[in-house]
């Protein structure tokens, strides 16, 4: 593994209180060639709601300045990319499109539908078939928007869902086929793997083995995402090696970078 594009910062309010530079130093110590920062997008809510698990709008400029400064400081040692992890919120698409144009990349991490502003649907807690179907409907809309470089934890909604039933099977096939059609990698999420290992997920969990078997059958590409919330996460060699081994044994093509973001000739 030479690249991680899934990195959060203290600004999201559920990561550790570390500087952005500490993540860069950890990436260098781990031998990474690319580090992508992708904190949770600061949606400009129309109500007075304040996001408690994402960056605030007032933090956006400081985030951009910090990552760009690190790009320059470490440009001879590692490639640093400025990104965001975003939901698909239909009411805020114009803002999302402007954000897309100001970033190196966006990753699609679907957690809420249609917005966390009113707490309608938190997909990580899905236990009912109708809510699972809603999850996939938002994922399909998001990936068809053309705004994202890859799909983060595509199997997130299986966290607490009890059985890989026909709804899971049918939607997994549909999602994998659409991802293949659009050439969008699917992320094998290290954070989910660790939560599952520690017993924090009560259902199928994620990454979900049957989902990845379907991804292999369909011919999807994958990318390993640390989903780092502390610099130590980037150095979790055991979890990263497990992910690499799992995907290799399954026979899934694992990308070292995003399709549009190659490693420069420097490396």
GROMACS .gro file of C-alpha atoms in nm, residues 48-202:
model
  155
   48UNK     CA    1  -2.952   2.663   1.237
   49UNK     CA    2  -2.835   2.302   1.267
   50UNK     CA    3  -2.469   2.263   1.365
   51UNK     CA    4  -2.299   1.944   1.246
   52UNK     CA    5  -2.145   1.756   1.537
   53UNK     CA    6  -1.946   1.501   1.338
   54UNK     CA    7  -1.811   1.712   1.056
   55UNK     CA    8  -1.611   2.021   0.981
   56UNK     CA    9  -1.782   2.355   1.036
   57UNK     CA   10  -1.804   2.606   0.751
   58UNK     CA   11  -1.576   2.848   0.935
   59UNK     CA   12  -1.302   2.581   0.939
   60UNK     CA   13  -1.293   2.522   0.565
   61UNK     CA   14  -1.051   2.798   0.468
   62UNK     CA   15  -0.805   2.700   0.742
   63UNK     CA   16  -0.823   2.338   0.627
   64UNK     CA   17  -0.745   2.433   0.268
   65UNK     CA   18  -0.457   2.658   0.370
   66UNK     CA   19  -0.308   2.397   0.603
   67UNK     CA   20  -0.316   2.112   0.350
   68UNK     CA   21  -0.181   2.333   0.072
   69UNK     CA   22   0.103   2.450   0.297
   70UNK     CA   23   0.193   2.089   0.373
   71UNK     CA   24   0.183   2.007   0.002
   72UNK     CA   25   0.452   2.265  -0.055
   73UNK     CA   26   0.660   2.183   0.253
   74UNK     CA   27   0.681   1.810   0.174
   75UNK     CA   28   0.656   1.821  -0.204
   76UNK     CA   29   0.993   1.646  -0.252
   77UNK     CA   30   0.905   1.363  -0.013
   78UNK     CA   31   0.537   1.277  -0.053
   79UNK     CA   32   0.238   1.378  -0.262
   80UNK     CA   33  -0.033   1.542  -0.055
   81UNK     CA   34  -0.384   1.580  -0.192
   82UNK     CA   35  -0.664   1.806  -0.079
   83UNK     CA   36  -0.999   1.634  -0.066
   84UNK     CA   37  -1.325   1.590   0.120
   85UNK     CA   38  -1.547   1.300   0.221
   86UNK     CA   39  -1.899   1.398   0.119
   87UNK     CA   40  -2.255   1.279   0.145
   88UNK     CA   41  -2.509   1.305  -0.134
   89UNK     CA   42  -2.751   1.573  -0.015
   90UNK     CA   43  -2.981   1.675  -0.304
   91UNK     CA   44  -3.069   2.011  -0.144
   92UNK     CA   45  -2.703   2.113  -0.144
   93UNK     CA   46  -2.588   1.996  -0.487
   94UNK     CA   47  -2.493   2.344  -0.618
   95UNK     CA   48  -2.264   2.392  -0.318
   96UNK     CA   49  -2.120   2.042  -0.361
   97UNK     CA   50  -2.039   2.112  -0.726
   98UNK     CA   51  -1.852   2.429  -0.628
   99UNK     CA   52  -1.662   2.234  -0.362
  100UNK     CA   53  -1.572   1.973  -0.623
  101UNK     CA   54  -1.411   2.237  -0.841
  102UNK     CA   55  -1.191   2.362  -0.554
  103UNK     CA   56  -1.056   2.020  -0.444
  104UNK     CA   57  -0.815   1.764  -0.585
  105UNK     CA   58  -1.075   1.495  -0.531
  106UNK     CA   59  -1.394   1.405  -0.342
  107UNK     CA   60  -1.480   1.066  -0.199
  108UNK     CA   61  -1.836   0.955  -0.148
  109UNK     CA   62  -1.912   0.836   0.205
  110UNK     CA   63  -2.286   0.785   0.241
  111UNK     CA   64  -2.390   0.801   0.609
  112UNK     CA   65  -2.715   0.996   0.611
  113UNK     CA   66  -3.019   1.041   0.393
  114UNK     CA   67  -3.137   1.287   0.285
  115UNK     CA   68  -2.934   1.497   0.535
  116UNK     CA   69  -2.812   1.483   0.893
  117UNK     CA   70  -2.972   1.824   0.938
  118UNK     CA   71  -3.289   1.667   1.075
  119UNK     CA   72  -3.148   1.325   1.158
  120UNK     CA   73  -3.376   1.138   0.920
  121UNK     CA   74  -3.178   0.823   0.841
  122UNK     CA   75  -2.843   0.721   0.983
  123UNK     CA   76  -2.744   0.432   0.760
  124UNK     CA   77  -2.488   0.280   0.997
  125UNK     CA   78  -2.777   0.178   1.225
  126UNK     CA   79  -2.989   0.016   0.954
  127UNK     CA   80  -3.179  -0.293   1.069
  128UNK     CA   81  -3.490  -0.275   0.850
  129UNK     CA   82  -3.519  -0.368   0.483
  130UNK     CA   83  -3.679  -0.037   0.381
  131UNK     CA   84  -3.393   0.163   0.532
  132UNK     CA   85  -3.137  -0.059   0.362
  133UNK     CA   86  -3.310   0.003   0.031
  134UNK     CA   87  -3.298   0.377   0.102
  135UNK     CA   88  -2.924   0.353   0.158
  136UNK     CA   89  -2.866   0.203  -0.183
  137UNK     CA   90  -3.093   0.457  -0.350
  138UNK     CA   91  -2.876   0.740  -0.215
  139UNK     CA   92  -2.558   0.558  -0.313
  140UNK     CA   93  -2.684   0.521  -0.671
  141UNK     CA   94  -2.775   0.891  -0.691
  142UNK     CA   95  -2.438   0.990  -0.549
  143UNK     CA   96  -2.222   0.786  -0.782
  144UNK     CA   97  -2.423   0.890  -1.085
  145UNK     CA   98  -2.355   1.257  -1.002
  146UNK     CA   99  -2.003   1.228  -1.145
  147UNK     CA  100  -1.857   1.424  -0.852
  148UNK     CA  101  -1.666   1.149  -0.675
  149UNK     CA  102  -1.338   0.964  -0.730
  150UNK     CA  103  -1.436   0.653  -0.534
  151UNK     CA  104  -1.700   0.505  -0.304
  152UNK     CA  105  -1.598   0.493   0.062
  153UNK     CA  106  -1.722   0.195   0.266
  154UNK     CA  107  -1.987   0.090   0.012
  155UNK     CA  108  -2.105  -0.178   0.256
  156UNK     CA  109  -2.149   0.057   0.556
  157UNK     CA  110  -2.524  -0.012   0.585
  158UNK     CA  111  -2.450  -0.376   0.669
  159UNK     CA  112  -2.296  -0.264   1.002
  160UNK     CA  113  -2.592  -0.377   1.209
  161UNK     CA  114  -2.803  -0.554   0.946
  162UNK     CA  115  -2.847  -0.915   1.053
  163UNK     CA  116  -2.857  -1.126   0.736
  164UNK     CA  117  -2.720  -1.110   0.383
  165UNK     CA  118  -3.067  -1.156   0.237
  166UNK     CA  119  -3.203  -1.110  -0.115
  167UNK     CA  120  -3.226  -0.732  -0.067
  168UNK     CA  121  -2.855  -0.728   0.016
  169UNK     CA  122  -2.770  -0.955  -0.276
  170UNK     CA  123  -2.974  -0.771  -0.538
  171UNK     CA  124  -2.854  -0.426  -0.434
  172UNK     CA  125  -2.492  -0.537  -0.402
  173UNK     CA  126  -2.497  -0.667  -0.757
  174UNK     CA  127  -2.662  -0.347  -0.881
  175UNK     CA  128  -2.411  -0.126  -0.700
  176UNK     CA  129  -2.110  -0.325  -0.814
  177UNK     CA  130  -2.228  -0.323  -1.173
  178UNK     CA  131  -2.283   0.051  -1.164
  179UNK     CA  132  -1.940   0.107  -1.006
  180UNK     CA  133  -1.779  -0.104  -1.277
  181UNK     CA  134  -1.968   0.082  -1.548
  182UNK     CA  135  -1.852   0.418  -1.412
  183UNK     CA  136  -1.499   0.292  -1.331
  184UNK     CA  137  -1.538   0.389  -0.964
  185UNK     CA  138  -1.324   0.195  -0.715
  186UNK     CA  139  -1.485   0.045  -0.405
  187UNK     CA  140  -1.311   0.110  -0.077
  188UNK     CA  141  -1.211  -0.167   0.162
  189UNK     CA  142  -1.239   0.034   0.482
  190UNK     CA  143  -0.981  -0.029   0.756
  191UNK     CA  144  -1.181   0.153   1.024
  192UNK     CA  145  -1.480  -0.073   0.965
  193UNK     CA  146  -1.254  -0.379   0.979
  194UNK     CA  147  -1.120  -0.270   1.318
  195UNK     CA  148  -1.465  -0.189   1.455
  196UNK     CA  149  -1.586  -0.529   1.345
  197UNK     CA  150  -1.286  -0.699   1.503
  198UNK     CA  151  -1.349  -0.516   1.832
  199UNK     CA  152  -1.714  -0.622   1.842
  200UNK     CA  153  -1.857  -0.274   1.790
  201UNK     CA  154  -2.086  -0.383   1.505
  202UNK     CA  155  -2.379  -0.608   1.582
   0.00000   0.00000   0.00000
